[in-house]
Coordinates of C-alpha atoms in Angstrom, one line a residue:
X1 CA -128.8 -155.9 68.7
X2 CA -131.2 -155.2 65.5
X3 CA -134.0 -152.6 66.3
X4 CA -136.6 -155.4 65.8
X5 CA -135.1 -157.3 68.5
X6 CA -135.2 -154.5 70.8
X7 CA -138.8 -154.4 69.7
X8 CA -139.1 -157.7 70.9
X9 CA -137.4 -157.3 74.4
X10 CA -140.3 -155.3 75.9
X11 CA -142.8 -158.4 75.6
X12 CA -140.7 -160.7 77.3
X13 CA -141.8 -160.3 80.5
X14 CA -145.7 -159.7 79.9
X15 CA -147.9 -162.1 81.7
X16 CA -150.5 -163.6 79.3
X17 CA -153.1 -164.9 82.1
X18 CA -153.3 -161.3 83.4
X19 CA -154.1 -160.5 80.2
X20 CA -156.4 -163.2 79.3
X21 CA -158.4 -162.5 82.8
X22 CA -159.0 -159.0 81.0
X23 CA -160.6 -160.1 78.4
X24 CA -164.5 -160.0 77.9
X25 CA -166.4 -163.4 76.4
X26 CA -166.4 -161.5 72.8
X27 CA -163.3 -160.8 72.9
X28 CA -162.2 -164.3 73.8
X29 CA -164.5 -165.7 71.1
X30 CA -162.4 -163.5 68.5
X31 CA -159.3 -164.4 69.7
X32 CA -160.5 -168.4 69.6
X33 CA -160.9 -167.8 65.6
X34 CA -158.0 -166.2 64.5
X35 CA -155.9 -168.8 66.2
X36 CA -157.8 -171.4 64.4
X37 CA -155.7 -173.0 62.2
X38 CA -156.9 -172.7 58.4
X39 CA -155.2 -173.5 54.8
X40 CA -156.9 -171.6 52.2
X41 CA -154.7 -172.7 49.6
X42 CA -155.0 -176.7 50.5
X43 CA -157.0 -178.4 48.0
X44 CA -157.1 -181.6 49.6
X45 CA -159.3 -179.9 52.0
X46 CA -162.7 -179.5 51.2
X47 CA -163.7 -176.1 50.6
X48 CA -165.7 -175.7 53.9
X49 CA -163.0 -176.7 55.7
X50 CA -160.3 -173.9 54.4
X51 CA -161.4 -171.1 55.9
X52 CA -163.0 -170.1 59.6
X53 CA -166.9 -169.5 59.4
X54 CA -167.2 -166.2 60.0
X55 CA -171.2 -166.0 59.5
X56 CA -174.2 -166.1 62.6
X57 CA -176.8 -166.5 59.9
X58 CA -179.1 -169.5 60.0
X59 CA -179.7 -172.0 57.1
X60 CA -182.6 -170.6 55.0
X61 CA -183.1 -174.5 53.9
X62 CA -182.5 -177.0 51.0
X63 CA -181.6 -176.2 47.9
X64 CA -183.3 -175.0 45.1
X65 CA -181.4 -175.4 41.7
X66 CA -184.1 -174.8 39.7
X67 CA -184.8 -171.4 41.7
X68 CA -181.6 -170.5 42.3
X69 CA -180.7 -170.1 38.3
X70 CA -184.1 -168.1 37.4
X71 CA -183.3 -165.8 40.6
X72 CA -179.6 -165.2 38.6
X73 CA -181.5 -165.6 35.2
X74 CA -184.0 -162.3 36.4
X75 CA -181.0 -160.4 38.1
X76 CA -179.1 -160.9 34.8
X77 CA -181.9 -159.2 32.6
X78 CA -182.2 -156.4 35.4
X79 CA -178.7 -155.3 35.0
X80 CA -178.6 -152.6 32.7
X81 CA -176.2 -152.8 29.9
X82 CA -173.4 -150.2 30.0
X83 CA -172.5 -147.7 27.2
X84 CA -169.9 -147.8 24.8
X85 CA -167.5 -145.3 25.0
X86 CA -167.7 -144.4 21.3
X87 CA -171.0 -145.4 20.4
X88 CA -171.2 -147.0 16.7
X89 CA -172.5 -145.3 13.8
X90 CA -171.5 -147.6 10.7
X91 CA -169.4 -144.7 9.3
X92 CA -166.4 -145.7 7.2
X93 CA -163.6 -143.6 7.5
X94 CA -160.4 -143.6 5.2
X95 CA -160.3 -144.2 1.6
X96 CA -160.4 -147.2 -0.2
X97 CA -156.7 -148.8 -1.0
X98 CA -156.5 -148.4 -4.9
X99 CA -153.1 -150.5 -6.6
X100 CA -151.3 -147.8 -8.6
X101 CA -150.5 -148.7 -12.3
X102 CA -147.3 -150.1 -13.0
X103 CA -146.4 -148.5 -16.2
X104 CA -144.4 -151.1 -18.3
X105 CA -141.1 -149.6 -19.6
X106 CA -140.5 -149.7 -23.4
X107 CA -137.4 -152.0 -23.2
X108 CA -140.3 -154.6 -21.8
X109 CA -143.0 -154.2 -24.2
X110 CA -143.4 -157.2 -26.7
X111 CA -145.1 -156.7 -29.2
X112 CA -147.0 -160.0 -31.2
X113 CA -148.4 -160.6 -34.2
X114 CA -152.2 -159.6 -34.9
X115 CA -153.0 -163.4 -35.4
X116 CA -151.4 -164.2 -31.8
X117 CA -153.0 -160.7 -30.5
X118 CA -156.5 -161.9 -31.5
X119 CA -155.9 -165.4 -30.6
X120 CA -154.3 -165.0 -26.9
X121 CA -157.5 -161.7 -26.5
X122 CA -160.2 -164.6 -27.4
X123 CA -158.3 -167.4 -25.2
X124 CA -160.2 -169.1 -22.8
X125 CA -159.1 -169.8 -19.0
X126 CA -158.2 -173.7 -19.8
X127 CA -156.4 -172.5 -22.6
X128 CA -154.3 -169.5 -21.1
X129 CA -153.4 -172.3 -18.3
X130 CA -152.4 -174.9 -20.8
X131 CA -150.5 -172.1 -22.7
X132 CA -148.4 -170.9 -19.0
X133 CA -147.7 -175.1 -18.3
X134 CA -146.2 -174.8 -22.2
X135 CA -143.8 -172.2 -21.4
X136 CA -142.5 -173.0 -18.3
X137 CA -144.8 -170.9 -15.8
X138 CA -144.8 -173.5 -13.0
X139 CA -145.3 -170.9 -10.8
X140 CA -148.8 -169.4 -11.6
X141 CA -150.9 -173.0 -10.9
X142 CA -150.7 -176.4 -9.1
X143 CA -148.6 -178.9 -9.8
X144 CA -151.4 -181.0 -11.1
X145 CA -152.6 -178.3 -13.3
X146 CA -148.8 -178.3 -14.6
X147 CA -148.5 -181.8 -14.9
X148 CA -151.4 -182.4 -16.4
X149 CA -150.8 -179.6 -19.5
X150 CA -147.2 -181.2 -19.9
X151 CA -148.2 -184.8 -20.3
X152 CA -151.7 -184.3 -21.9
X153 CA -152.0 -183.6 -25.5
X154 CA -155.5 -182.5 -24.7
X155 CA -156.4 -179.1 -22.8
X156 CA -157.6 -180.7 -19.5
X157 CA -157.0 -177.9 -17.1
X158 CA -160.4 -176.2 -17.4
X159 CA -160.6 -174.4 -13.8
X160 CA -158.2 -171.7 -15.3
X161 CA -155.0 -170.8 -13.7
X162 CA -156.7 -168.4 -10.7
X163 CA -158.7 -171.8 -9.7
X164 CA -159.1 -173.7 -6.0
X165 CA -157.1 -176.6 -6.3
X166 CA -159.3 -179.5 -6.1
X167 CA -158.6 -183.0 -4.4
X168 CA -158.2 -185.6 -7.1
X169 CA -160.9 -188.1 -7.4
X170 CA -159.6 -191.6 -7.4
X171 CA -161.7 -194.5 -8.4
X172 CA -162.7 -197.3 -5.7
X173 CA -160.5 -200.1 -6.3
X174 CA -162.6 -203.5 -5.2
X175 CA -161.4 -205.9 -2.9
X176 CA -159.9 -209.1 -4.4
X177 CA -162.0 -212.1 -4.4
X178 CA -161.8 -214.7 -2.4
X179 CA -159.5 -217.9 -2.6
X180 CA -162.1 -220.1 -4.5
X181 CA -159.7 -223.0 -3.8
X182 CA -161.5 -226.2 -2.2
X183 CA -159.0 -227.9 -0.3
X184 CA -160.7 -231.1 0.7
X185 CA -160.5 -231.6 -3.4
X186 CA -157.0 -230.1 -3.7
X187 CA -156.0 -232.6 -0.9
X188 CA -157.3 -235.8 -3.0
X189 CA -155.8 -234.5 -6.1
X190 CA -152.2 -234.2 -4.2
X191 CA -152.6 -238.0 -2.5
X192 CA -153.6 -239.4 -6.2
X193 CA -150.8 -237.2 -7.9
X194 CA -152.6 -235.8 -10.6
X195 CA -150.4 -235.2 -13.5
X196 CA -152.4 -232.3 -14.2
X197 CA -151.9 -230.1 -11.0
X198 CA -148.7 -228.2 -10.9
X199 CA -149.2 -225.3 -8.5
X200 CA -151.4 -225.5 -5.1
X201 CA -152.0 -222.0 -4.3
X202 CA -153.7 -221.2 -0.5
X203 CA -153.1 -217.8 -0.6
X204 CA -155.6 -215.7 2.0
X205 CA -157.8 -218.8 3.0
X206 CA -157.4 -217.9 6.9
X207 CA -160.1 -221.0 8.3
X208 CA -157.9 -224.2 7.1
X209 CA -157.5 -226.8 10.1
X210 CA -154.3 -226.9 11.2
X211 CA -154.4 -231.1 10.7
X212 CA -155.7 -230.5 7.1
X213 CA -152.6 -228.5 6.0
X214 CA -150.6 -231.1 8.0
X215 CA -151.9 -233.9 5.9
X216 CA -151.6 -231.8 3.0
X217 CA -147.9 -231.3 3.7
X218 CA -147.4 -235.4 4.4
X219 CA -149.1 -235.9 0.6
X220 CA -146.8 -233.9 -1.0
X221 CA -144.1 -236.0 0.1
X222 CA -144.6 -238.4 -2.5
X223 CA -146.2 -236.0 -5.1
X224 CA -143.9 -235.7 -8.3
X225 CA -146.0 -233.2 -10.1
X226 CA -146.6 -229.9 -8.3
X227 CA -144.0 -227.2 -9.1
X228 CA -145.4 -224.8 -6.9
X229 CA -146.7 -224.4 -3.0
X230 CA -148.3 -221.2 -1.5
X231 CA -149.2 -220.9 1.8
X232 CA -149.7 -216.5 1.6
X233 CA -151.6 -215.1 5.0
X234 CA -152.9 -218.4 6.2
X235 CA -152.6 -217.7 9.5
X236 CA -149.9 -220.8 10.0
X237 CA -147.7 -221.3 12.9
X238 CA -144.7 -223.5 14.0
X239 CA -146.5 -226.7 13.2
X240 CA -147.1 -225.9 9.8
X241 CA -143.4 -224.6 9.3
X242 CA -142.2 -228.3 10.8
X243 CA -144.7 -230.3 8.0
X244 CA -143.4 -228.3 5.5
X245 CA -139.7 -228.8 6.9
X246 CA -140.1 -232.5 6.6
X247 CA -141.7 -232.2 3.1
X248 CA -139.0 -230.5 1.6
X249 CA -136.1 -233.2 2.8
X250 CA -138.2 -236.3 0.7
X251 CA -140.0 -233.7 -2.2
X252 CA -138.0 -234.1 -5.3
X253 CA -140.2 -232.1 -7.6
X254 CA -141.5 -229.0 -5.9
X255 CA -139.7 -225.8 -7.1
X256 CA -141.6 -222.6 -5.8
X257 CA -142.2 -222.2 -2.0
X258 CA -144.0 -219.1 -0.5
X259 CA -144.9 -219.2 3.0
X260 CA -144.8 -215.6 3.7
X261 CA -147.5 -213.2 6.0
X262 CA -147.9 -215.8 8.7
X263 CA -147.4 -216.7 11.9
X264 CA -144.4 -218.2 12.0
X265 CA -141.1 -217.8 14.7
X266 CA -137.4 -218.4 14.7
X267 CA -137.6 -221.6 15.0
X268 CA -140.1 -223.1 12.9
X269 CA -137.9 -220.6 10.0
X270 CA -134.8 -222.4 10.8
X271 CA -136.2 -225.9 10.5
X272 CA -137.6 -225.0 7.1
X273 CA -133.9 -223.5 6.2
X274 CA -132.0 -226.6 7.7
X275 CA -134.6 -228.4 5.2
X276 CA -133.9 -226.8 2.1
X277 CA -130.4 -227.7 1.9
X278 CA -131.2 -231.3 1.7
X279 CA -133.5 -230.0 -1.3
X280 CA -131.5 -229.5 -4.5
X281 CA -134.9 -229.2 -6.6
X282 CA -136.0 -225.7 -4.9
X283 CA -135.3 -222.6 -6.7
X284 CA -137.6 -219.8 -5.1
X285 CA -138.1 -219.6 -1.9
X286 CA -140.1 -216.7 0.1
X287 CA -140.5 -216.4 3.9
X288 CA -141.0 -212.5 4.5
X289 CA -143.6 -211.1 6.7
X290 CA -144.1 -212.8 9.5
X291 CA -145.8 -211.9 13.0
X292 CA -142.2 -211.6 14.6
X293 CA -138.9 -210.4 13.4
X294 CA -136.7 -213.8 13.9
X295 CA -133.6 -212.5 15.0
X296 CA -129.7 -212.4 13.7
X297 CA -129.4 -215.9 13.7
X298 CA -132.0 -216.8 11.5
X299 CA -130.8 -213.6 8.7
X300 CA -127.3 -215.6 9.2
X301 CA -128.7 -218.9 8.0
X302 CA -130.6 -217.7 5.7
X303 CA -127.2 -216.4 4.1
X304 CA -125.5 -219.2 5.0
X305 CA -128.2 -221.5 3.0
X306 CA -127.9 -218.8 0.0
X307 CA -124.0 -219.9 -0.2
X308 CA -124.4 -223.6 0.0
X309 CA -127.5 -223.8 -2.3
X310 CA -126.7 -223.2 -5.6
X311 CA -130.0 -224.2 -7.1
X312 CA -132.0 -221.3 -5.6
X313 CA -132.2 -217.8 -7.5
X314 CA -134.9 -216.0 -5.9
X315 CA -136.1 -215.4 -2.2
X316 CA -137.8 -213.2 -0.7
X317 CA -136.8 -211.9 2.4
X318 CA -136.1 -208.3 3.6
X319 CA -132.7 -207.7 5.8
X320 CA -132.2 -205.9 8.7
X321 CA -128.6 -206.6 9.4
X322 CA -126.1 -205.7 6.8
X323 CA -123.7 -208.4 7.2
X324 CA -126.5 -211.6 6.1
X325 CA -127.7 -208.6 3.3
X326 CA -124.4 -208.6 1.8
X327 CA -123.7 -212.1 2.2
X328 CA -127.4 -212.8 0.5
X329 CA -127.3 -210.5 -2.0
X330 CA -123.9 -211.9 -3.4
X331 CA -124.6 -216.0 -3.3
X332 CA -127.4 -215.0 -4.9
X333 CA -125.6 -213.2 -8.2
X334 CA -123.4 -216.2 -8.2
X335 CA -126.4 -218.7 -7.9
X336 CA -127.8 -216.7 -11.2
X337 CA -124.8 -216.8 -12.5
X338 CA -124.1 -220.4 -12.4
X339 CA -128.0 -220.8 -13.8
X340 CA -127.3 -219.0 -16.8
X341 CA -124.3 -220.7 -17.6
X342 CA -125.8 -224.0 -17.1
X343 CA -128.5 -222.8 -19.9
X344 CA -126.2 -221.4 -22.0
X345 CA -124.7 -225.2 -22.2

């Protein structure tokens, strides 16, 4: 048996209600609180309710923010500041760090001609920099100081070579103007087929009805004229990618198609592929950028269509999948191929 349990053998046997009759009211009251059970370090608890009161005093009444901070705002300006331990005086002590001359050994001295002498002893900053950027000093300035002495026959660099490099200051480039395109008359000129419109270009116009650019597609069924049809950022969907699908399998004269930056999925993409094989007039075709990537199938007919179309030499389309990439990349040196050949007869 450990000496602690020996210590504890001796209490065994005590009777606590003896020992409880014993006890006067204060010391019962005592007793009451340290038995009360408290978690100081519980902050789900509010903080009144982690530790025992231990005060008799009575409530001296609401409080007073405002008096409360000027009380600690006087007792602040009572409290006398302490001393410093070494009081300042402002004297400087050491000596002043002076670099040493580096004497230049004789086996390094150049000497130049007077004319150069007097010329690099009357040379301004911009010159001395231009001068450095001649002879290969890239490392005493900026790249753009550098640069800018290499491919400028001018001297342009006229901070100097000790200068602050300085943001370059680009001018604002202004936003492109808007389609002026009016496609209520572009719409009457397709139905009439006017011999003298050739391309239709809708790029950017982001407000055209959905049924106008349906009936648009529907007119260009029968139109022998236009050679190109761009649909750029025009905010159309599935339907649009259907009219256009259904255009292309009786169109016998359109060449360029650019539907690219819209909002178009999987499927209404496949349709228009499945379309352009039953087109042999088409020989650019561009359907990057849309809201969604469509998936391995699609790339797959997209290369697929490359190989069984001869008549189309560009499209624009960005792989993710290397298989359709290689596929695409080489129907389409054979579809250029096979056009320059055909010229050359």
């Amino acid at each position: 048996m450990s000496s602690y349990q020996k210590e504890l053998e001796k209490y065994r046997d005590i009777d606590e209600d003896e020992i409880l009759k014993t006890l006067s009211p204060e010391e019962l009251e005592q007793l009451d609180c340290e038995l009360q059970e408290m978690d100081p370090e519980n902050m789900l608890l509010p903080a009144g309710l982690r530790q025992r009161d231990q005060t008799k005093k009575s409530p001296t009444g609401p409080l007073d923010r405002e008096a409360l901070l000027q009380y600690l705002e006087q007792q602040a300006l009572e409290v006398k500041e302490r001393d410093d331990l070494v009081p300042f005086t402002g004297e400087k002590k050491g000596k002043p760090y002076i670099q040493p001359k580096r004497e230049i050994p004789a086996q390094e001295q150049i000497t130049l001609e007077p004319e150069l002498e007097e010329a690099l002893a009357h040379a301004t900053d911009a010159e001395m920099c231009d001068i450095a950027a001649i002879l290969g000093m890239y490392t005493l300035m900026s790249n753009k100081q550098y640069y800018d002495a290499i491919c400028s026959g001018e001297i342009c660099n006229t901070e100097g070579i000790s200068s602050v490099v300085q943001p370059d200051k680009y001018k604002p480039v202004p936003d492109e103007p808007p389609n002026p395109t009016n496609i209520e008359e572009i719409l009457k000129r397709v139905r009439s087929n006017d011999k003298e419109l050739e391309e239709v270009n809708l790029n950017n116009i982001q407000d055209i009805p959905i049924p106008m650019l349906t009936e648009l597609c529907e007119a260009m069924k029968t139109n022998t004229h236009i050679r190109s049809f761009s649909l750029v950022a025009t905010r159309s969907g599935d339907p649009i990618a259907n009219a256009v699908a259904d255009m292309l399998r009786e169109n016998r004269s359109l060449q360029s198609l650019n539907i690219e930056s819209n909002f178009i999925s999987s499927t209404g993409l496949m349709a228009v592929l499945k379309a352009v094989r039953e087109n042999a007039t088409l020989t650019e075709l561009r359907v990057d950028n849309q809201r969604q990537w469509p998936g391995d199938a699609v790339e797959m007919e997209m290369a697929t269509v490359l190989e069984q179309c001869p008549s189309i030499v560009r499209f624009g389309y960005h792989f993710t999948q290397q298989g359709p990439r290689a596929r695409a990349a080489q129907a389409m040196t054979r579809n250029n191929e096979l056009r320059r050949q055909q010229k050359k007869r």
